């Protein structure tokens, strides 16, 4: 059943961003994001050097109402106008996910509106459809703080994983490297900033797993290599100069980009063998906000004659518009949940594939 006014309220609280959004989705038309409110929590977790699940869950519970009120106000809508409520029901930090699911259930019950639970990873994976109306199927590189995988996106409910990280997610590695260098969290944007003016060739960091066939990735050795190089420099010169930090960041970022580009090339080969008529490579997830990584992937796509789709930065990092949009697609497929909807800490998109070893900062789930 498709909601008549096509107005979807999305809620997101799976990690450290509380978010609500109103998206209008009508069949055959480009989705309209009427509002997308995100309240980040980096200040709350700053002194701990990482996301503290209990602190995150409490903050989501306190802020979700504010997000919803602001999202409605910015969209110039009221709760009565909303047709369907979509909420991230996994994977993620369970306290946060629960907090969002409980808010959504309360709203759905109180308003008598349908409720749809959305997989957070599906939200990221479907974003290129929301922003660019990309047709199925397409190849997606999803790279964020908790996950890294190559997916063939076939429908809002069908995803085929070609490969993924066997340990850390790349965003997690960016965050850890930032911590090693005394930069702020989240580390990705800070490392990117510092990398400007840095020498990408100064530190010959490894390009993990390039010697192995396939498109699985690994980032934990790279992070350890940065730690070793930093420690040896601390021993030699007693501290780091600003230029050293920039060189570390540039060398690390280039290593990540090299790995992502090489593995993307291999994923493209596998993808095109199965889908020769749909040569599209899309990216999403927080790491896809990195302009150097975007530039390199865009170049790869141009070299291989692929259409390249990279959503605007605000829809690459965690947001609720992608959840509202995914709920709309699920709605069109007839999906609807009730008060038994549960919050799932783990929820792989491709349930047929064996679990990857990778954990990511939100815990093992892919
Ligand atoms: O998708 P996202 O907002 O949340 C997760 O689902 O994980 O991604 C957040 C991750 C963080 O690890 C952050 O450091 C990284 O994405 N990130 C970046 C950049 N912006 C965010 N990594 C590299 N470069 C960036 N510009
Ligand atoms: Zn995410």
CSV table of C-alpha atoms and ligand atoms in Angstrom, one decimal:
chain,number,residue,atom,x,y,z
A,1,UNK,CA,0.0,0.0,0.0
A,2,UNK,CA,1.4,3.4,-0.9
A,3,UNK,CA,0.7,6.2,1.5
A,4,UNK,CA,-1.7,8.6,-0.2
A,5,UNK,CA,0.1,11.9,0.6
A,6,UNK,CA,3.5,10.2,0.3
A,7,UNK,CA,4.7,11.9,3.5
A,8,UNK,CA,7.2,9.8,5.4
A,9,UNK,CA,8.7,10.7,8.8
A,10,UNK,CA,12.0,9.0,9.4
A,11,UNK,CA,13.8,8.5,12.7
A,12,UNK,CA,17.5,7.5,13.1
A,13,UNK,CA,19.4,6.7,16.3
A,14,UNK,CA,21.7,3.8,15.7
A,15,UNK,CA,25.0,5.4,16.7
A,16,UNK,CA,25.8,8.9,17.8
A,17,UNK,CA,23.5,11.0,15.7
A,18,UNK,CA,19.9,11.6,16.7
A,19,UNK,CA,17.9,12.5,13.5
A,20,UNK,CA,14.5,13.0,12.1
A,21,UNK,CA,13.4,13.9,8.6
A,22,UNK,CA,10.3,14.4,6.5
A,23,UNK,CA,10.5,13.1,2.9
A,24,UNK,CA,7.8,13.1,0.3
A,25,UNK,CA,7.9,10.1,-2.0
A,26,UNK,CA,5.3,9.7,-4.7
A,27,UNK,CA,5.4,6.9,-7.3
A,28,UNK,CA,7.3,7.9,-10.4
A,29,UNK,CA,8.5,11.2,-8.9
A,30,UNK,CA,11.9,12.2,-7.5
A,31,UNK,CA,11.8,12.1,-3.7
A,32,UNK,CA,11.6,15.5,-2.0
A,33,UNK,CA,13.5,15.9,1.3
A,34,UNK,CA,11.4,18.5,3.0
A,35,UNK,CA,13.6,18.5,6.2
A,36,UNK,CA,16.5,16.6,7.6
A,37,UNK,CA,17.5,17.4,11.2
A,38,UNK,CA,20.6,15.8,12.8
A,39,UNK,CA,21.7,16.4,16.3
A,40,UNK,CA,25.2,15.0,16.7
A,41,UNK,CA,26.7,13.9,20.0
A,42,UNK,CA,30.4,14.3,19.5
A,43,UNK,CA,30.6,16.8,22.4
A,44,UNK,CA,29.1,14.2,24.8
A,45,UNK,CA,31.6,11.5,23.9
A,46,UNK,CA,34.7,13.7,23.4
A,47,UNK,CA,36.3,13.1,26.7
A,48,UNK,CA,36.0,9.3,26.3
A,49,UNK,CA,37.7,9.1,22.9
A,50,UNK,CA,34.8,7.1,21.4
A,51,UNK,CA,31.1,6.6,21.5
A,52,UNK,CA,29.8,5.4,24.9
A,53,UNK,CA,26.7,3.3,24.2
A,54,UNK,CA,24.8,4.2,27.4
A,55,UNK,CA,25.5,7.9,27.0
A,56,UNK,CA,24.4,7.7,23.4
A,57,UNK,CA,21.1,5.9,24.3
A,58,UNK,CA,20.2,8.5,26.9
A,59,UNK,CA,20.9,11.4,24.6
A,60,UNK,CA,18.8,9.8,21.9
A,61,UNK,CA,15.9,9.4,24.3
A,62,UNK,CA,16.2,13.1,25.3
A,63,UNK,CA,16.6,14.5,21.8
A,64,UNK,CA,14.3,12.5,19.5
A,65,UNK,CA,11.3,14.6,20.3
A,66,UNK,CA,13.2,17.8,19.5
A,67,UNK,CA,14.4,16.3,16.2
A,68,UNK,CA,10.8,15.4,15.3
A,69,UNK,CA,9.4,18.8,16.3
A,70,UNK,CA,12.2,20.6,14.3
A,71,UNK,CA,11.8,18.3,11.3
A,72,UNK,CA,8.0,18.9,11.2
A,73,UNK,CA,8.5,22.7,11.6
A,74,UNK,CA,11.1,22.9,8.9
A,75,UNK,CA,8.9,20.9,6.5
A,76,UNK,CA,5.9,23.1,7.5
A,77,UNK,CA,3.9,20.0,8.4
A,78,UNK,CA,2.2,18.6,11.4
A,79,UNK,CA,2.1,15.1,12.8
A,80,UNK,CA,-1.4,14.7,11.3
A,81,UNK,CA,0.1,15.2,7.8
A,82,UNK,CA,2.5,12.3,8.2
A,83,UNK,CA,1.4,9.1,6.4
A,84,UNK,CA,4.0,6.6,7.6
A,85,UNK,CA,6.6,6.4,10.3
A,86,UNK,CA,9.9,4.8,9.4
A,87,UNK,CA,12.6,4.0,12.0
A,88,UNK,CA,16.0,2.5,12.0
A,89,UNK,CA,15.4,-0.8,13.8
A,90,UNK,CA,19.0,-2.1,13.4
A,91,UNK,CA,21.9,-2.7,13.1
A,92,UNK,CA,23.6,-0.5,15.7
A,93,UNK,CA,24.2,0.2,19.3
A,94,UNK,CA,21.2,-1.5,20.9
A,95,UNK,CA,20.3,1.2,23.4
A,96,UNK,CA,20.2,3.8,20.7
A,97,UNK,CA,18.2,1.7,18.3
A,98,UNK,CA,15.7,0.8,21.0
A,99,UNK,CA,15.3,4.4,21.9
A,100,UNK,CA,14.4,5.3,18.3
A,101,UNK,CA,12.1,2.2,17.9
A,102,UNK,CA,10.2,3.1,21.1
A,103,UNK,CA,9.7,6.7,19.9
A,104,UNK,CA,8.5,5.5,16.6
A,105,UNK,CA,6.1,3.0,18.2
A,106,UNK,CA,4.7,5.7,20.5
A,107,UNK,CA,4.1,8.0,17.5
A,108,UNK,CA,2.6,5.2,15.4
A,109,UNK,CA,0.3,4.1,18.2
A,110,UNK,CA,-0.7,7.6,19.3
A,111,UNK,CA,-1.4,8.7,15.7
A,112,UNK,CA,-2.8,5.5,14.3
A,113,UNK,CA,-0.2,5.5,11.5
A,114,UNK,CA,1.7,2.6,9.9
A,115,UNK,CA,5.1,1.8,11.3
A,116,UNK,CA,8.0,0.5,9.2
A,117,UNK,CA,11.3,-0.7,10.6
A,118,UNK,CA,14.3,0.0,8.3
A,119,UNK,CA,17.8,-1.5,8.2
A,120,UNK,CA,20.3,1.3,8.7
A,121,UNK,CA,22.6,-0.1,6.0
A,122,UNK,CA,19.6,-0.3,3.6
A,123,UNK,CA,19.1,3.4,4.3
A,124,UNK,CA,22.7,4.2,3.2
A,125,UNK,CA,22.5,1.8,0.2
A,126,UNK,CA,19.2,3.3,-1.1
A,127,UNK,CA,20.4,6.9,-0.7
A,128,UNK,CA,21.5,7.2,-4.4
A,129,UNK,CA,17.9,6.5,-5.4
A,130,UNK,CA,16.6,9.2,-3.2
A,131,UNK,CA,19.1,11.8,-4.4
A,132,UNK,CA,19.6,10.7,-8.0
A,133,UNK,CA,16.8,8.3,-8.9
A,134,UNK,CA,19.4,5.6,-9.7
A,135,UNK,CA,17.6,2.5,-11.3
A,136,UNK,CA,18.1,-1.0,-10.0
A,137,UNK,CA,20.5,-2.8,-10.1
A,138,UNK,CA,23.6,-0.9,-9.2
A,139,UNK,CA,26.9,-1.5,-7.4
A,140,UNK,CA,27.3,0.3,-4.1
A,141,UNK,CA,30.4,0.9,-2.0
A,142,UNK,CA,29.1,1.5,1.5
A,143,UNK,CA,32.0,2.8,3.6
A,144,UNK,CA,31.4,4.3,7.1
A,145,UNK,CA,32.4,4.1,10.7
A,146,UNK,CA,30.8,0.7,11.3
A,147,UNK,CA,30.8,-1.0,8.0
A,148,UNK,CA,32.5,-1.4,4.6
A,149,UNK,CA,31.0,-3.5,1.9
A,150,UNK,CA,30.4,-3.9,-1.8
A,151,UNK,CA,26.8,-4.6,-2.5
A,152,UNK,CA,24.7,-5.3,-5.6
A,153,UNK,CA,21.5,-3.4,-4.8
A,154,UNK,CA,18.7,-5.2,-6.6
A,155,UNK,CA,15.7,-3.9,-4.7
A,156,UNK,CA,14.9,-2.3,-1.4
A,157,UNK,CA,14.9,-5.8,0.1
A,158,UNK,CA,17.5,-7.6,-2.1
A,159,UNK,CA,21.2,-7.0,-1.6
A,160,UNK,CA,24.0,-9.2,-2.7
A,161,UNK,CA,27.3,-8.7,-0.9
A,162,UNK,CA,30.4,-9.2,-3.1
A,163,UNK,CA,32.9,-8.4,-0.3
A,164,UNK,CA,33.6,-6.4,2.8
A,165,UNK,CA,36.0,-5.6,5.6
A,166,UNK,CA,37.3,-8.5,7.6
A,167,UNK,CA,38.2,-6.3,10.5
A,168,UNK,CA,37.9,-2.6,11.0
A,169,UNK,CA,35.7,-0.3,9.0
A,170,UNK,CA,37.6,2.5,7.2
A,171,UNK,CA,35.8,5.3,9.2
A,172,UNK,CA,36.8,3.5,12.4
A,173,UNK,CA,40.4,3.6,11.1
A,174,UNK,CA,40.2,7.3,10.3
A,175,UNK,CA,38.8,7.8,13.9
A,176,UNK,CA,41.7,5.8,15.5
A,177,UNK,CA,44.3,7.5,13.4
A,178,UNK,CA,42.9,10.9,14.5
A,179,UNK,CA,43.1,9.8,18.1
A,180,UNK,CA,46.8,8.7,17.6
A,181,UNK,CA,47.6,12.1,16.3
A,182,UNK,CA,45.7,14.1,19.0
A,183,UNK,CA,43.0,15.2,16.5
A,184,UNK,CA,39.3,15.6,17.4
A,185,UNK,CA,36.5,13.1,16.9
A,186,UNK,CA,34.9,12.1,14.6
A,187,UNK,CA,38.3,11.7,13.0
A,188,UNK,CA,37.5,11.5,9.3
A,189,UNK,CA,36.8,15.1,8.7
A,190,UNK,CA,39.8,16.1,10.9
A,191,UNK,CA,42.2,13.8,9.1
A,192,UNK,CA,41.0,15.0,5.8
A,193,UNK,CA,41.6,18.6,6.8
A,194,UNK,CA,45.1,17.9,8.1
A,195,UNK,CA,45.9,15.9,5.0
A,196,UNK,CA,45.8,19.0,2.9
A,197,UNK,CA,49.3,20.2,2.6
A,198,UNK,CA,50.7,16.8,3.7
A,199,UNK,CA,53.0,14.6,1.8
A,200,UNK,CA,51.1,11.4,0.8
A,201,UNK,CA,54.4,9.6,0.0
A,202,UNK,CA,56.3,10.3,3.2
A,203,UNK,CA,55.1,7.2,5.0
A,204,UNK,CA,54.9,4.0,3.0
A,205,UNK,CA,51.9,2.5,4.8
A,206,UNK,CA,50.7,-1.0,3.7
A,207,UNK,CA,47.8,-1.5,1.3
A,208,UNK,CA,46.3,-4.5,3.1
A,209,UNK,CA,44.8,-7.5,1.2
A,210,UNK,CA,45.8,-6.3,-2.3
A,211,UNK,CA,47.8,-9.5,-2.7
A,212,UNK,CA,44.6,-11.6,-2.2
A,213,UNK,CA,42.0,-12.1,-4.9
A,214,UNK,CA,38.5,-10.8,-4.5
A,215,UNK,CA,37.2,-7.6,-2.9
A,216,UNK,CA,37.4,-8.2,0.8
A,217,UNK,CA,39.1,-5.4,2.7
A,218,UNK,CA,41.1,-4.9,5.9
A,219,UNK,CA,42.0,-1.7,7.7
A,220,UNK,CA,43.3,-2.8,11.1
A,221,UNK,CA,46.9,-3.4,9.9
A,222,UNK,CA,47.0,0.1,8.4
A,223,UNK,CA,46.0,1.6,11.6
A,224,UNK,CA,48.7,-0.3,13.5
A,225,UNK,CA,51.3,0.8,10.9
A,226,UNK,CA,50.4,4.4,11.7
A,227,UNK,CA,50.7,3.7,15.4
A,228,UNK,CA,54.2,2.2,14.9
A,229,UNK,CA,55.4,5.0,12.7
A,230,UNK,CA,54.1,7.6,15.2
A,231,UNK,CA,55.8,5.8,18.1
A,232,UNK,CA,59.1,5.6,16.3
A,233,UNK,CA,58.9,9.3,15.5
A,234,UNK,CA,58.1,10.2,19.1
A,235,UNK,CA,61.1,8.2,20.2
A,236,UNK,CA,63.4,9.9,17.6
A,237,UNK,CA,62.3,13.5,18.0
A,238,UNK,CA,60.3,13.6,21.2
A,239,UNK,CA,57.1,14.9,19.6
A,240,UNK,CA,55.3,15.6,16.4
A,241,UNK,CA,55.5,18.8,14.3
A,242,UNK,CA,52.4,20.0,12.6
A,243,UNK,CA,53.9,19.0,9.2
A,244,UNK,CA,54.4,15.5,10.6
A,245,UNK,CA,50.8,15.2,11.5
A,246,UNK,CA,49.8,16.5,8.0
A,247,UNK,CA,52.2,13.9,6.4
A,248,UNK,CA,50.7,11.1,8.5
A,249,UNK,CA,47.2,12.1,7.5
A,250,UNK,CA,48.0,12.4,3.8
A,251,UNK,CA,49.9,9.1,3.7
A,252,UNK,CA,47.1,7.3,5.6
A,253,UNK,CA,44.3,8.8,3.5
A,254,UNK,CA,46.1,7.9,0.3
A,255,UNK,CA,46.6,4.3,1.5
A,256,UNK,CA,42.9,4.0,2.3
A,257,UNK,CA,42.0,5.6,-1.1
A,258,UNK,CA,44.4,3.2,-3.0
A,259,UNK,CA,42.8,0.2,-1.3
A,260,UNK,CA,39.2,1.3,-1.9
A,261,UNK,CA,40.0,2.1,-5.6
A,262,UNK,CA,41.7,-1.2,-6.3
A,263,UNK,CA,39.0,-3.2,-4.5
A,264,UNK,CA,36.3,-1.2,-6.2
A,265,UNK,CA,37.8,-2.0,-9.6
A,266,UNK,CA,37.6,-5.7,-8.7
A,267,UNK,CA,34.0,-5.4,-7.4
A,268,UNK,CA,33.1,-3.6,-10.6
A,269,UNK,CA,34.5,-6.5,-12.7
A,270,UNK,CA,32.4,-9.0,-10.7
A,271,UNK,CA,29.3,-6.8,-10.8
A,272,UNK,CA,29.5,-6.2,-14.6
A,273,UNK,CA,29.9,-9.9,-15.2
A,274,UNK,CA,26.4,-10.3,-13.6
A,275,UNK,CA,24.9,-7.0,-14.8
A,276,UNK,CA,26.6,-5.8,-18.0
A,277,UNK,CA,23.7,-3.4,-18.9
A,278,UNK,CA,23.7,-1.3,-15.7
A,279,UNK,CA,27.2,0.1,-15.3
A,280,UNK,CA,26.6,2.3,-12.2
A,281,UNK,CA,28.9,2.7,-9.2
A,282,UNK,CA,27.4,4.5,-6.2
A,283,UNK,CA,29.0,5.3,-2.9
A,284,UNK,CA,27.5,6.1,0.5
A,285,UNK,CA,28.4,6.2,4.2
A,286,UNK,CA,30.4,8.7,6.2
A,287,UNK,CA,33.8,7.8,4.5
A,288,UNK,CA,32.2,8.6,1.1
A,289,UNK,CA,32.1,12.2,2.4
A,290,UNK,CA,35.9,12.3,2.0
A,291,UNK,CA,36.7,14.5,-1.1
A,292,UNK,CA,40.0,12.7,-2.0
A,293,UNK,CA,38.3,9.3,-1.8
A,294,UNK,CA,35.4,10.6,-3.9
A,295,UNK,CA,37.7,12.1,-6.4
A,296,UNK,CA,39.7,8.9,-6.8
A,297,UNK,CA,36.5,6.8,-7.1
A,298,UNK,CA,35.1,9.2,-9.6
A,299,UNK,CA,38.2,8.9,-11.7
A,300,UNK,CA,38.0,5.0,-11.5
A,301,UNK,CA,34.4,5.2,-12.7
A,302,UNK,CA,35.4,7.5,-15.6
A,303,UNK,CA,38.3,5.1,-16.6
A,304,UNK,CA,35.8,2.2,-16.6
A,305,UNK,CA,33.0,4.0,-18.4
A,306,UNK,CA,30.7,3.8,-15.4
A,307,UNK,CA,28.1,6.2,-14.2
A,308,UNK,CA,29.3,7.5,-10.8
A,309,UNK,CA,26.8,8.6,-8.1
A,310,UNK,CA,27.9,10.2,-4.9
A,311,UNK,CA,25.1,11.7,-2.8
A,312,UNK,CA,25.6,15.1,-1.2
A,313,UNK,CA,27.8,14.9,1.9
A,314,UNK,CA,24.9,15.5,4.3
A,315,UNK,CA,23.2,12.3,3.0
A,316,UNK,CA,26.4,10.3,3.1
A,317,UNK,CA,26.8,10.6,6.8
A,318,UNK,CA,24.1,9.3,9.2
A,319,UNK,CA,20.7,11.1,8.7
A,320,UNK,CA,17.0,10.2,8.9
A,321,UNK,CA,16.1,11.3,5.3
A,322,UNK,CA,17.6,8.0,4.1
A,323,UNK,CA,15.5,6.1,6.6
A,324,UNK,CA,12.3,7.9,5.6
A,325,UNK,CA,13.1,7.2,2.0
A,326,UNK,CA,13.9,3.5,2.6
A,327,UNK,CA,10.6,3.2,4.5
A,328,UNK,CA,8.8,4.7,1.4
A,329,UNK,CA,10.3,2.0,-0.8
A,330,UNK,CA,9.4,-0.7,1.6
A,331,UNK,CA,5.9,0.8,1.9
A,332,UNK,CA,5.6,0.5,-1.9
A,333,UNK,CA,6.5,-3.2,-1.5
A,334,UNK,CA,3.7,-3.7,1.0
A,335,UNK,CA,6.0,-3.9,4.1
A,336,UNK,CA,4.4,-2.8,7.4
A,337,UNK,CA,5.3,-3.6,11.0
A,338,UNK,CA,3.4,-3.6,14.2
A,339,UNK,CA,4.2,-3.1,17.9
A,340,UNK,CA,6.2,-6.4,17.9
A,341,UNK,CA,8.9,-4.7,15.8
A,342,UNK,CA,12.2,-5.4,17.6
A,343,UNK,CA,15.5,-3.5,17.7
A,344,UNK,CA,18.3,-5.6,16.2
A,345,UNK,CA,22.0,-5.0,17.1
A,346,UNK,CA,23.1,-7.2,14.2
A,347,UNK,CA,21.2,-7.3,10.9
A,348,UNK,CA,23.3,-8.2,7.8
A,349,UNK,CA,21.8,-6.9,4.5
A,350,UNK,CA,22.7,-10.1,2.7
A,351,UNK,CA,21.4,-12.8,5.0
A,352,UNK,CA,22.4,-15.5,2.6
A,353,UNK,CA,26.2,-14.8,2.9
A,354,UNK,CA,28.2,-16.0,5.8
A,355,UNK,CA,29.0,-13.3,8.4
A,356,UNK,CA,32.1,-11.3,7.9
A,357,UNK,CA,34.6,-11.2,10.7
A,358,UNK,CA,34.6,-7.5,10.7
A,359,UNK,CA,33.3,-5.7,13.8
A,360,UNK,CA,33.4,-1.9,13.3
A,361,UNK,CA,32.7,0.5,16.2
A,362,UNK,CA,29.1,-0.6,16.5
A,363,UNK,CA,30.0,-4.2,17.1
A,364,UNK,CA,29.9,-7.3,14.8
A,365,UNK,CA,27.0,-7.2,12.5
A,366,UNK,CA,27.8,-7.5,8.9
B,1,LIG,O1,27.9,6.7,8.0
B,1,LIG,P1,28.3,7.4,9.3
B,1,LIG,O2,27.8,8.8,9.5
B,1,LIG,O3,28.0,6.6,10.5
B,1,LIG,C1,28.1,5.2,10.6
B,1,LIG,O4,27.1,4.5,10.2
B,1,LIG,O5,29.2,4.7,10.9
B,1,LIG,O6,29.9,7.4,9.2
B,1,LIG,C2,30.7,8.0,10.2
B,1,LIG,C3,32.1,7.7,9.9
B,1,LIG,C4,33.1,8.2,11.0
B,1,LIG,O7,34.0,7.1,11.3
B,1,LIG,C5,33.8,9.4,10.4
B,1,LIG,O8,35.1,9.6,10.9
B,1,LIG,C6,33.8,9.0,9.0
B,1,LIG,O9,32.5,8.4,8.7
B,1,LIG,N1,33.9,10.2,8.1
B,1,LIG,C7,34.9,10.5,7.3
B,1,LIG,C8,34.7,11.7,6.8
B,1,LIG,N2,33.5,12.2,7.3
B,1,LIG,C9,33.0,11.3,8.1
B,1,LIG,N3,36.0,9.7,7.0
B,1,LIG,C10,36.8,10.2,6.1
B,1,LIG,N4,36.7,11.5,5.6
B,1,LIG,C11,35.7,12.3,5.9
B,1,LIG,N5,35.6,13.5,5.4
B,2,LIG,ZN1,25.7,4.9,8.9
